[in-house]
Amino acid sequence: MSFASPLFLWYFMPAVLAVLLIAPRGWRNGVVAVASLLFYASGAGGTTLLLLVCIAVNYLVAPALEPDEWDLGRARKRWMLIGVITLNVSILFVWKYAGFLTEQAAVLAGWFGLETPVVELALPIGISFYTFHHISYVVDIYRGERRALRDPVSFVTYISMFPQLVAGPIVRYHEIADQLPQRRTHRLDDIAAGLPRFALGLTKKVVVADSLAPVAAACFATPADEMTFAVAWLGAITYTLQLYFDFSGYSDMAIGLGRMLGFRLPENFARPYSSVTVTEFWRRWHMSLSRWFRDYVYIPLGGNRGGKRKTYRNLWIIFLLTGIWHGANWTFVVWGLFHGALLVAERAMGWDRAPGGAAAAIGRRVLTMLLVTAGWVVFRAPDLSSALSVLANMLLPDLAGLTYDVESALSNQRLLILVLAATVFLLPGRSVTGPYLESARTRPAAVLRVAVVTAGLCYAAILVATGTFSPFLYYQF
């Protein structure tokens, strides 16, 4: 089930909100937990059992990790923590990467005339996200930052909460622990505050991202011998915009839904395309993933406390893992290493800080956007050879123009949406629309909320009703 589907919009979401409003306070987590598992099972099918197994293991182990509980000694608790993290990572590794690794082994064996089996496993929806939630939970408890949840319903609510279960934001346990007790209030005001945010996200996804998707698909499907300068750049720019509006749209919908359920989920985007450095870009793009890696990998590795060489090493490790986390393909590995190299280079040259002067800021912003766009080409391409074909044609101007398939995909309506969407490249980074819609109490904010809920939500709902929506891009991760 997708947020941008008739089943969710017309039936599931209204039913859950109605039950939540009339349910006694002590039942509200139960309502969210049951609804979330039903939501997940509708798309995940039999792999829901894997989610339940992970929930059970982490719930049972966590209390023993508390510093002042169970007289096991710090060393034993540490080994228990390592064991449960290893289990979580192993489950993610087997289901997400076993196929890729056995495929690479089969290719290598083929060079020697041998045959080896290739494992084919269906990737459980959202496994990358709920694995990171489990790790955050047990680590925060081991560190003594929060107590373990003794109420299994509250724990299921945290892990499986349907707004963020399949594509984030990644909610670290200490960010939401105080909101999980059954005494949490829930009012009509929460629905009123969350609905405009949800409407904004649905509009970004259905009206903008889904309109750009066919154009990006046609560009990246162009054979290497037909690829042109115009097709390569159109594909790169269109996908850069599609990915942003698709993923930030999902995040807005998730945050809005969370607010309607009575939860405050963390922000995930803050105008990333206004960044003047790649370092700043990663403080604004998929912020919940960056914060997770900072808290649970980068800082434990030593962060920037061990001198330049160790800092650079840690940055490389973080972005290699970031690439691998996104998917089992060499393109993701190269994309992660590319960003790691950019951050190391900026740190080494002192470019990780904002430049002084308007002209320098504009130049650095353009350079950052070009580098990020080049990275998205690698991220989007099905393989490295296709990525190199697009990148090579972006560097080699020609007069060949667009191919027939790309011209067919680029209708006048989509061209207009592309031009309007491209204004996001020019917007300042200070004001972010989502939080402004949700919390600002000014007259312009009120007008914008009404416009988004009436015009944006209604138009997006019409498009959903006609079946023109597509799955969220981050569902595949």
Tab-separated table of C-alpha atoms in Angstrom:
chain	number	residue	atom	x	y	z
A	1	MET	CA	0.000	0.000	0.000
A	2	SER	CA	1.335	3.400	-0.967
A	3	PHE	CA	0.491	6.769	0.573
A	4	ALA	CA	-0.330	7.886	-2.972
A	5	SER	CA	-2.946	5.209	-3.636
A	6	PRO	CA	-6.769	5.319	-3.528
A	7	LEU	CA	-6.881	2.515	-0.942
A	8	PHE	CA	-4.744	4.512	1.479
A	9	LEU	CA	-6.253	7.946	0.830
A	10	TRP	CA	-9.940	7.030	0.732
A	11	TYR	CA	-10.104	4.195	3.250
A	12	PHE	CA	-7.041	3.345	5.345
A	13	MET	CA	-5.951	6.798	6.527
A	14	PRO	CA	-9.468	8.106	7.376
A	15	ALA	CA	-10.317	4.862	9.193
A	16	VAL	CA	-7.149	4.928	11.316
A	17	LEU	CA	-7.616	8.602	12.242
A	18	ALA	CA	-11.280	8.059	13.125
A	19	VAL	CA	-10.510	5.085	15.381
A	20	LEU	CA	-7.621	6.966	16.975
A	21	LEU	CA	-9.842	9.920	17.867
A	22	ILE	CA	-12.500	7.837	19.596
A	23	ALA	CA	-10.185	5.254	21.217
A	24	PRO	CA	-9.322	5.617	24.921
A	25	ARG	CA	-5.892	7.098	25.556
A	26	GLY	CA	-4.443	3.761	26.670
A	27	TRP	CA	-5.444	2.111	23.398
A	28	ARG	CA	-3.887	4.597	20.989
A	29	ASN	CA	-0.510	2.905	20.649
A	30	GLY	CA	-2.349	-0.353	20.049
A	31	VAL	CA	-4.354	1.249	17.253
A	32	VAL	CA	-1.179	2.589	15.622
A	33	ALA	CA	0.655	-0.727	16.052
A	34	VAL	CA	-2.130	-2.858	14.557
A	35	ALA	CA	-2.726	-0.413	11.708
A	36	SER	CA	1.009	-0.300	10.976
A	37	LEU	CA	1.373	-4.083	10.800
A	38	LEU	CA	-1.671	-4.304	8.517
A	39	PHE	CA	-0.208	-1.550	6.341
A	40	TYR	CA	3.125	-3.363	6.124
A	41	ALA	CA	1.610	-6.792	5.511
A	42	SER	CA	-0.462	-5.458	2.615
A	43	GLY	CA	2.741	-4.838	0.671
A	44	ALA	CA	5.296	-7.144	2.267
A	45	GLY	CA	3.222	-10.309	2.468
A	46	GLY	CA	5.132	-13.219	3.980
A	47	THR	CA	8.217	-11.137	4.754
A	48	THR	CA	6.182	-9.516	7.531
A	49	LEU	CA	7.267	-12.521	9.582
A	50	LEU	CA	10.888	-11.376	9.303
A	51	LEU	CA	9.934	-7.971	10.709
A	52	LEU	CA	8.114	-9.646	13.611
A	53	VAL	CA	11.116	-11.870	14.384
A	54	CYS	CA	13.424	-8.836	14.468
A	55	ILE	CA	10.980	-6.993	16.719
A	56	ALA	CA	10.765	-9.930	19.132
A	57	VAL	CA	14.546	-10.445	19.388
A	58	ASN	CA	15.397	-6.785	19.954
A	59	TYR	CA	12.551	-6.301	22.433
A	60	LEU	CA	13.630	-9.279	24.534
A	61	VAL	CA	17.365	-8.455	24.535
A	62	ALA	CA	17.128	-4.703	25.156
A	63	PRO	CA	16.287	-4.677	28.909
A	64	ALA	CA	19.454	-6.659	29.678
A	65	LEU	CA	21.521	-3.898	28.042
A	66	GLU	CA	20.484	-1.202	30.499
A	67	PRO	CA	23.527	-0.094	32.562
A	68	ASP	CA	21.765	-0.494	35.914
A	69	GLU	CA	19.745	-3.622	35.121
A	70	TRP	CA	20.763	-7.275	35.403
A	71	ASP	CA	24.063	-7.927	37.138
A	72	LEU	CA	25.902	-9.093	34.022
A	73	GLY	CA	28.863	-6.721	34.034
A	74	ARG	CA	29.713	-4.123	31.420
A	75	ALA	CA	31.788	-6.548	29.328
A	76	ARG	CA	28.966	-9.074	28.979
A	77	LYS	CA	26.478	-6.343	28.123
A	78	ARG	CA	28.870	-5.106	25.462
A	79	TRP	CA	29.092	-8.574	23.929
A	80	MET	CA	25.306	-8.851	24.028
A	81	LEU	CA	25.089	-5.521	22.210
A	82	ILE	CA	27.601	-6.680	19.590
A	83	GLY	CA	25.640	-9.909	19.192
A	84	VAL	CA	22.250	-8.279	18.634
A	85	ILE	CA	23.730	-5.673	16.251
A	86	THR	CA	25.452	-8.476	14.329
A	87	LEU	CA	22.145	-10.306	14.067
A	88	ASN	CA	20.354	-7.213	12.755
A	89	VAL	CA	23.081	-6.457	10.226
A	90	SER	CA	23.306	-10.118	9.166
A	91	ILE	CA	19.590	-10.251	8.385
A	92	LEU	CA	19.902	-7.083	6.323
A	93	PHE	CA	23.027	-8.431	4.606
A	94	VAL	CA	21.502	-11.782	3.631
A	95	TRP	CA	18.228	-10.436	2.267
A	96	LYS	CA	19.664	-7.375	0.547
A	97	TYR	CA	23.119	-8.391	-0.652
A	98	ALA	CA	23.235	-12.194	-0.967
A	99	GLY	CA	21.887	-12.068	-4.510
A	100	PHE	CA	24.380	-9.421	-5.602
A	101	LEU	CA	27.372	-11.183	-4.053
A	102	THR	CA	26.484	-14.619	-5.450
A	103	GLU	CA	25.934	-13.000	-8.847
A	104	GLN	CA	29.418	-11.462	-8.723
A	105	ALA	CA	30.834	-14.828	-7.616
A	106	ALA	CA	29.093	-16.512	-10.561
A	107	VAL	CA	30.631	-14.013	-12.988
A	108	LEU	CA	34.076	-14.596	-11.492
A	109	ALA	CA	33.618	-18.379	-11.619
A	110	GLY	CA	32.533	-18.096	-15.256
A	111	TRP	CA	35.963	-16.742	-16.156
A	112	PHE	CA	37.351	-20.131	-15.148
A	113	GLY	CA	34.620	-22.150	-16.841
A	114	LEU	CA	32.807	-22.892	-13.579
A	115	GLU	CA	29.190	-22.481	-12.561
A	116	THR	CA	28.025	-21.352	-9.126
A	117	PRO	CA	24.440	-20.830	-7.957
A	118	VAL	CA	22.910	-17.367	-7.677
A	119	VAL	CA	20.714	-16.702	-4.662
A	120	GLU	CA	17.433	-14.928	-5.371
A	121	LEU	CA	15.618	-13.473	-2.363
A	122	ALA	CA	12.722	-11.038	-2.403
A	123	LEU	CA	13.848	-7.815	-0.717
A	124	PRO	CA	11.547	-7.100	2.249
A	125	ILE	CA	10.071	-3.611	2.039
A	126	GLY	CA	11.732	-1.135	4.376
A	127	ILE	CA	14.320	-3.582	5.748
A	128	SER	CA	17.087	-0.965	5.554
A	129	PHE	CA	15.012	1.423	7.646
A	130	TYR	CA	13.697	-0.889	10.342
A	131	THR	CA	17.147	-2.458	10.753
A	132	PHE	CA	18.566	0.980	11.566
A	133	HIS	CA	15.693	1.625	13.978
A	134	HIS	CA	16.492	-1.587	15.847
A	135	ILE	CA	20.191	-0.732	16.067
A	136	SER	CA	19.393	2.763	17.315
A	137	TYR	CA	17.125	1.272	19.983
A	138	VAL	CA	19.626	-1.170	21.468
A	139	VAL	CA	22.575	1.252	21.277
A	140	ASP	CA	20.684	4.090	22.964
A	141	ILE	CA	19.671	1.729	25.767
A	142	TYR	CA	23.212	0.389	26.173
A	143	ARG	CA	24.527	3.955	26.393
A	144	GLY	CA	21.958	4.765	29.061
A	145	GLU	CA	20.372	7.522	26.991
A	146	ARG	CA	16.888	6.036	27.369
A	147	ARG	CA	15.221	3.163	29.217
A	148	ALA	CA	14.089	0.026	27.405
A	149	LEU	CA	10.378	-0.215	26.639
A	150	ARG	CA	8.688	-2.792	28.852
A	151	ASP	CA	5.400	-2.400	27.004
A	152	PRO	CA	5.583	-4.511	23.806
A	153	VAL	CA	2.826	-2.472	22.155
A	154	SER	CA	4.844	0.735	22.510
A	155	PHE	CA	7.908	-0.998	21.053
A	156	VAL	CA	5.949	-2.303	18.057
A	157	THR	CA	4.587	1.222	17.610
A	158	TYR	CA	8.105	2.664	17.448
A	159	ILE	CA	9.504	0.108	15.009
A	160	SER	CA	6.506	-0.413	12.741
A	161	MET	CA	4.835	3.026	12.755
A	162	PHE	CA	3.523	3.113	9.202
A	163	PRO	CA	4.367	6.757	8.328
A	164	GLN	CA	8.119	6.040	8.551
A	165	LEU	CA	8.358	2.245	8.297
A	166	VAL	CA	9.149	1.710	4.627
A	167	ALA	CA	11.121	4.836	3.635
A	168	GLY	CA	11.961	6.878	6.702
A	169	PRO	CA	12.728	9.338	8.147
A	170	ILE	CA	15.068	7.214	10.249
A	171	VAL	CA	13.905	7.998	13.777
A	172	ARG	CA	16.594	7.438	16.388
A	173	TYR	CA	15.119	5.983	19.551
A	174	HIS	CA	16.147	8.844	21.831
A	175	GLU	CA	14.314	11.270	19.524
A	176	ILE	CA	10.935	9.640	20.072
A	177	ALA	CA	11.225	7.731	23.362
A	178	ASP	CA	9.422	10.423	25.357
A	179	GLN	CA	6.480	10.336	22.908
A	180	LEU	CA	5.844	6.590	23.154
A	181	PRO	CA	4.220	6.230	26.607
A	182	GLN	CA	0.459	5.682	26.529
A	183	ARG	CA	-0.167	9.040	28.230
A	184	ARG	CA	0.494	10.825	24.915
A	185	THR	CA	-2.305	13.210	24.008
A	186	HIS	CA	-3.989	13.283	20.620
A	187	ARG	CA	-6.257	16.100	19.480
A	188	LEU	CA	-7.974	17.426	16.390
A	189	ASP	CA	-5.294	20.128	16.424
A	190	ASP	CA	-2.725	17.448	15.536
A	191	ILE	CA	-4.722	16.450	12.474
A	192	ALA	CA	-5.183	20.089	11.491
A	193	ALA	CA	-1.418	20.679	11.792
A	194	GLY	CA	-0.384	17.512	9.996
A	195	LEU	CA	-2.816	17.598	7.071
A	196	PRO	CA	-1.187	20.547	5.211
A	197	ARG	CA	2.209	18.868	5.538
A	198	PHE	CA	0.776	15.630	4.156
A	199	ALA	CA	-0.921	17.545	1.335
A	200	LEU	CA	2.346	19.263	0.439
A	201	GLY	CA	4.132	15.932	0.213
A	202	LEU	CA	1.396	14.331	-1.879
A	203	THR	CA	1.487	17.282	-4.277
A	204	LYS	CA	5.282	17.103	-4.611
A	205	LYS	CA	5.115	13.375	-5.272
A	206	VAL	CA	2.107	13.028	-7.578
A	207	VAL	CA	2.106	16.353	-9.410
A	208	VAL	CA	5.848	16.952	-9.789
A	209	ALA	CA	7.894	13.763	-9.303
A	210	ASP	CA	5.523	11.449	-11.179
A	211	SER	CA	5.319	13.915	-14.075
A	212	LEU	CA	9.099	13.988	-14.398
A	213	ALA	CA	9.540	10.219	-14.034
A	214	PRO	CA	8.730	9.257	-17.677
A	215	VAL	CA	11.168	11.862	-19.005
A	216	ALA	CA	14.011	10.661	-16.774
A	217	ALA	CA	13.219	7.036	-17.631
A	218	ALA	CA	13.294	7.754	-21.371
A	219	CYS	CA	16.624	9.575	-21.100
A	220	PHE	CA	18.348	6.852	-19.075
A	221	ALA	CA	16.877	4.137	-21.338
A	222	THR	CA	18.544	5.704	-24.397
A	223	PRO	CA	21.175	3.324	-25.841
A	224	ALA	CA	24.780	4.464	-25.584
A	225	ASP	CA	25.131	4.831	-29.373
A	226	GLU	CA	22.079	7.163	-29.452
A	227	MET	CA	22.921	9.205	-26.332
A	228	THR	CA	23.417	12.907	-27.023
A	229	PHE	CA	24.515	15.950	-25.078
A	230	ALA	CA	20.910	17.173	-24.789
A	231	VAL	CA	19.518	13.786	-23.706
A	232	ALA	CA	22.282	13.299	-21.133
A	233	TRP	CA	21.761	16.701	-19.516
A	234	LEU	CA	17.974	16.478	-19.670
A	235	GLY	CA	18.116	13.062	-17.993
A	236	ALA	CA	20.535	14.243	-15.301
A	237	ILE	CA	18.546	17.373	-14.427
A	238	THR	CA	15.160	15.651	-14.599
A	239	TYR	CA	16.242	12.805	-12.326
A	240	THR	CA	17.889	15.241	-9.898
A	241	LEU	CA	14.531	16.976	-9.562
A	242	GLN	CA	12.440	13.789	-9.622
A	243	LEU	CA	14.415	12.196	-6.796
A	244	TYR	CA	14.199	15.319	-4.647
A	245	PHE	CA	10.458	15.855	-5.078
A	246	ASP	CA	9.740	12.132	-4.711
A	247	PHE	CA	11.777	11.530	-1.560
A	248	SER	CA	11.189	14.892	0.124
A	249	GLY	CA	7.516	14.494	-0.781
A	250	TYR	CA	7.459	11.130	0.991
A	251	SER	CA	9.188	12.657	4.007
A	252	ASP	CA	6.636	15.479	4.150
A	253	MET	CA	3.819	12.937	3.981
A	254	ALA	CA	5.428	10.809	6.698
A	255	ILE	CA	5.973	13.794	9.001
A	256	GLY	CA	2.432	15.014	8.370
A	257	LEU	CA	0.963	11.570	9.024
A	258	GLY	CA	3.067	11.219	12.159
A	259	ARG	CA	1.727	14.545	13.424
A	260	MET	CA	-1.845	13.422	12.684
A	261	LEU	CA	-1.165	10.308	14.776
A	262	GLY	CA	0.191	12.463	17.606
A	263	PHE	CA	3.941	12.057	16.977
A	264	ARG	CA	6.635	14.580	16.044
A	265	LEU	CA	9.001	12.953	13.549
A	266	PRO	CA	12.381	14.534	12.696
A	267	GLU	CA	12.921	16.640	9.595
A	268	ASN	CA	14.632	14.950	6.666
A	269	PHE	CA	15.215	17.722	4.095
A	270	ALA	CA	16.136	21.399	4.314
A	271	ARG	CA	16.497	22.766	0.778
A	272	PRO	CA	19.578	20.639	-0.069
A	273	TYR	CA	19.948	22.123	-3.553
A	274	SER	CA	20.729	25.513	-2.032
A	275	SER	CA	23.978	24.161	-0.525
A	276	VAL	CA	27.261	25.889	-1.299
A	277	THR	CA	29.400	22.873	-0.345
A	278	VAL	CA	28.931	19.119	-0.567
A	279	THR	CA	29.448	19.031	3.201
A	280	GLU	CA	26.460	21.344	3.607
A	281	PHE	CA	24.472	19.255	1.125
A	282	TRP	CA	24.759	16.263	3.449
A	283	ARG	CA	23.537	18.390	6.344
A	284	ARG	CA	20.411	19.134	4.321
A	285	TRP	CA	19.762	15.943	2.314
A	286	HIS	CA	18.295	12.813	3.986
A	287	MET	CA	19.307	14.360	7.295
A	288	SER	CA	18.014	11.466	9.371
A	289	LEU	CA	20.408	9.054	7.603
A	290	SER	CA	23.350	11.439	8.062
A	291	ARG	CA	22.557	11.832	11.758
A	292	TRP	CA	22.235	8.063	12.191
A	293	PHE	CA	25.654	7.390	10.651
A	294	ARG	CA	27.159	10.245	12.677
A	295	ASP	CA	25.836	8.941	16.009
A	296	TYR	CA	26.326	5.205	15.544
A	297	VAL	CA	29.315	4.881	13.192
A	298	TYR	CA	31.299	8.096	12.676
A	299	ILE	CA	31.618	9.141	16.329
A	300	PRO	CA	32.350	5.585	17.587
A	301	LEU	CA	35.103	5.372	14.948
A	302	GLY	CA	36.643	8.485	16.483
A	303	GLY	CA	34.993	11.153	14.343
A	304	ASN	CA	37.399	14.011	13.758
A	305	ARG	CA	39.223	13.576	17.066
A	306	GLY	CA	42.159	11.510	15.821
A	307	GLY	CA	43.822	13.913	13.415
A	308	LYS	CA	43.348	14.474	9.701
A	309	ARG	CA	44.239	10.994	8.475
A	310	LYS	CA	41.752	9.266	10.771
A	311	THR	CA	39.099	11.862	10.004
A	312	TYR	CA	39.498	11.255	6.274
A	313	ARG	CA	39.427	7.503	6.844
A	314	ASN	CA	36.231	7.798	8.833
A	315	LEU	CA	34.584	9.916	6.133
A	316	TRP	CA	35.479	7.326	3.494
A	317	ILE	CA	34.037	4.553	5.635
A	318	ILE	CA	30.819	6.452	6.294
A	319	PHE	CA	30.130	7.183	2.655
A	320	LEU	CA	31.129	3.728	1.485
A	321	LEU	CA	28.549	2.388	3.946
A	322	THR	CA	26.048	5.029	2.800
A	323	GLY	CA	26.404	3.822	-0.776
A	324	ILE	CA	26.132	0.165	0.193
A	325	TRP	CA	23.097	0.901	2.382
A	326	HIS	CA	21.246	2.270	-0.635
A	327	GLY	CA	21.493	-0.899	-2.676
A	328	ALA	CA	23.342	-3.932	-3.961
A	329	ASN	CA	24.919	-2.513	-7.100
A	330	TRP	CA	28.355	-1.215	-8.018
A	331	THR	CA	26.739	2.097	-8.952
A	332	PHE	CA	25.827	2.716	-5.296
A	333	VAL	CA	29.327	1.798	-4.144
A	334	VAL	CA	30.901	4.224	-6.625
A	335	TRP	CA	28.355	6.923	-5.736
A	336	GLY	CA	29.199	6.569	-2.040
A	337	LEU	CA	32.940	6.667	-2.665
A	338	PHE	CA	32.474	9.695	-4.938
A	339	HIS	CA	30.774	11.645	-2.170
A	340	GLY	CA	33.327	10.451	0.343
A	341	ALA	CA	36.090	11.758	-1.923
A	342	LEU	CA	34.324	15.112	-2.282
A	343	LEU	CA	33.963	15.542	1.479
A	344	VAL	CA	37.584	14.573	2.080
A	345	ALA	CA	38.716	17.010	-0.623
A	346	GLU	CA	36.627	19.824	0.839
A	347	ARG	CA	37.967	19.132	4.328
A	348	ALA	CA	41.570	18.994	3.070
A	349	MET	CA	41.286	22.272	1.123
A	350	GLY	CA	39.246	24.068	3.775
A	351	TRP	CA	36.250	24.302	1.446
A	352	ASP	CA	33.849	22.674	3.897
A	353	ARG	CA	33.005	26.124	5.265
A	354	ALA	CA	30.760	28.629	3.508
A	355	PRO	CA	32.768	31.017	1.294
A	356	GLY	CA	32.831	34.755	1.898
A	357	GLY	CA	31.289	37.113	-0.649
A	358	ALA	CA	28.221	36.768	-2.866
A	359	ALA	CA	30.140	35.930	-6.043
A	360	ALA	CA	32.117	33.159	-4.368
A	361	ALA	CA	28.942	31.744	-2.819
A	362	ILE	CA	27.174	31.647	-6.188
A	363	GLY	CA	30.149	29.980	-7.848
A	364	ARG	CA	30.475	27.371	-5.117
A	365	ARG	CA	26.729	26.719	-5.189
A	366	VAL	CA	26.840	26.071	-8.937
A	367	LEU	CA	29.872	23.803	-8.546
A	368	THR	CA	28.209	21.873	-5.715
A	369	MET	CA	25.050	21.388	-7.769
A	370	LEU	CA	27.048	20.129	-10.761
A	371	LEU	CA	28.908	17.614	-8.587
A	372	VAL	CA	25.718	16.420	-6.893
A	373	THR	CA	23.985	16.048	-10.276
A	374	ALA	CA	26.902	14.021	-11.637
A	375	GLY	CA	26.598	11.795	-8.598
A	376	TRP	CA	22.870	11.280	-9.211
A	377	VAL	CA	23.674	10.046	-12.721
A	378	VAL	CA	25.740	7.228	-11.222
A	379	PHE	CA	23.044	6.632	-8.588
A	380	ARG	CA	20.278	6.330	-11.217
A	381	ALA	CA	22.066	4.393	-13.957
A	382	PRO	CA	21.452	0.612	-14.093
A	383	ASP	CA	25.184	-0.087	-14.320
A	384	LEU	CA	28.522	1.694	-14.453
A	385	SER	CA	28.866	1.538	-18.240
A	386	SER	CA	25.512	3.310	-18.651
A	387	ALA	CA	26.545	5.927	-16.101
A	388	LEU	CA	29.817	6.557	-17.955
A	389	SER	CA	27.911	6.907	-21.222
A	390	VAL	CA	25.666	9.626	-19.771
A	391	LEU	CA	28.536	11.437	-18.042
A	392	ALA	CA	30.711	11.327	-21.150
A	393	ASN	CA	27.963	12.858	-23.278
A	394	MET	CA	27.400	15.568	-20.664
A	395	LEU	CA	31.020	16.612	-21.273
A	396	LEU	CA	30.887	16.438	-25.082
A	397	PRO	CA	28.584	19.078	-26.620
A	398	ASP	CA	26.905	18.183	-29.902
A	399	LEU	CA	23.992	19.405	-32.020
A	400	ALA	CA	22.110	16.122	-32.275
A	401	GLY	CA	19.271	17.155	-29.948
A	402	LEU	CA	16.740	14.819	-28.364
A	403	THR	CA	15.853	11.340	-29.551
A	404	TYR	CA	12.314	10.458	-30.670
A	405	ASP	CA	11.514	8.542	-27.467
A	406	VAL	CA	12.676	11.402	-25.253
A	407	GLU	CA	10.751	13.975	-27.291
A	408	SER	CA	7.637	11.824	-26.987
A	409	ALA	CA	8.034	11.657	-23.214
A	410	LEU	CA	8.658	15.396	-22.894
A	411	SER	CA	5.138	16.749	-23.421
A	412	ASN	CA	4.381	20.453	-23.036
A	413	GLN	CA	2.819	19.840	-19.627
A	414	ARG	CA	5.870	17.944	-18.389
A	415	LEU	CA	8.174	20.606	-19.788
A	416	LEU	CA	6.272	23.270	-17.858
A	417	ILE	CA	6.462	21.216	-14.642
A	418	LEU	CA	10.183	20.654	-15.257
A	419	VAL	CA	10.801	24.399	-15.603
A	420	LEU	CA	8.759	25.200	-12.494
A	421	ALA	CA	10.438	22.427	-10.517
A	422	ALA	CA	13.869	23.710	-11.548
A	423	THR	CA	13.233	26.907	-9.576
A	424	VAL	CA	14.182	24.842	-6.511
A	425	PHE	CA	17.779	25.271	-7.689
A	426	LEU	CA	17.447	29.033	-7.145
A	427	LEU	CA	15.595	29.171	-3.825
A	428	PRO	CA	17.452	30.312	-0.685
A	429	GLY	CA	18.140	27.746	1.997
A	430	ARG	CA	16.835	29.723	4.935
A	431	SER	CA	13.097	29.052	4.756
A	432	VAL	CA	11.937	25.438	4.393
A	433	THR	CA	8.326	25.038	3.273
A	434	GLY	CA	7.382	21.935	5.268
A	435	PRO	CA	8.127	23.180	8.806
A	436	TYR	CA	6.798	26.625	7.822
A	437	LEU	CA	3.457	25.123	6.794
A	438	GLU	CA	3.203	23.077	9.956
A	439	SER	CA	4.153	25.596	12.613
A	440	ALA	CA	4.083	29.191	11.322
A	441	ARG	CA	1.219	31.294	12.669
A	442	THR	CA	1.387	34.174	10.176
A	443	ARG	CA	-1.251	35.201	7.642
A	444	PRO	CA	0.886	34.138	4.618
A	445	ALA	CA	1.359	30.718	6.215
A	446	ALA	CA	-2.395	30.383	6.749
A	447	VAL	CA	-3.057	31.290	3.098
A	448	LEU	CA	-0.441	28.790	1.952
A	449	ARG	CA	-1.972	26.043	4.117
A	450	VAL	CA	-5.397	26.658	2.616
A	451	ALA	CA	-3.953	26.645	-0.910
A	452	VAL	CA	-2.050	23.409	-0.386
A	453	VAL	CA	-4.985	21.594	1.229
A	454	THR	CA	-7.558	22.785	-1.312
A	455	ALA	CA	-5.825	23.146	-4.668
A	456	GLY	CA	-2.769	20.919	-4.157
A	457	LEU	CA	-4.458	18.070	-2.325
A	458	CYS	CA	-7.519	18.040	-4.568
A	459	TYR	CA	-5.513	18.041	-7.801
A	460	ALA	CA	-3.168	15.357	-6.495
A	461	ALA	CA	-6.160	13.267	-5.391
A	462	ILE	CA	-7.630	13.513	-8.888
A	463	LEU	CA	-4.363	12.262	-10.381
A	464	VAL	CA	-4.294	9.408	-7.862
A	465	ALA	CA	-7.886	8.501	-8.752
A	466	THR	CA	-6.951	8.287	-12.438
A	467	GLY	CA	-4.123	5.895	-11.610
A	468	THR	CA	-1.240	8.152	-12.673
A	469	PHE	CA	0.855	7.666	-9.522
A	470	SER	CA	3.944	5.442	-9.245
A	471	PRO	CA	5.764	3.799	-6.299
A	472	PHE	CA	8.074	5.968	-4.224
A	473	LEU	CA	11.693	5.699	-5.370
A	474	TYR	CA	13.016	4.927	-1.889
A	475	TYR	CA	10.750	1.878	-1.550
A	476	GLN	CA	13.486	-0.055	-3.374
A	477	PHE	CA	15.976	0.608	-0.562
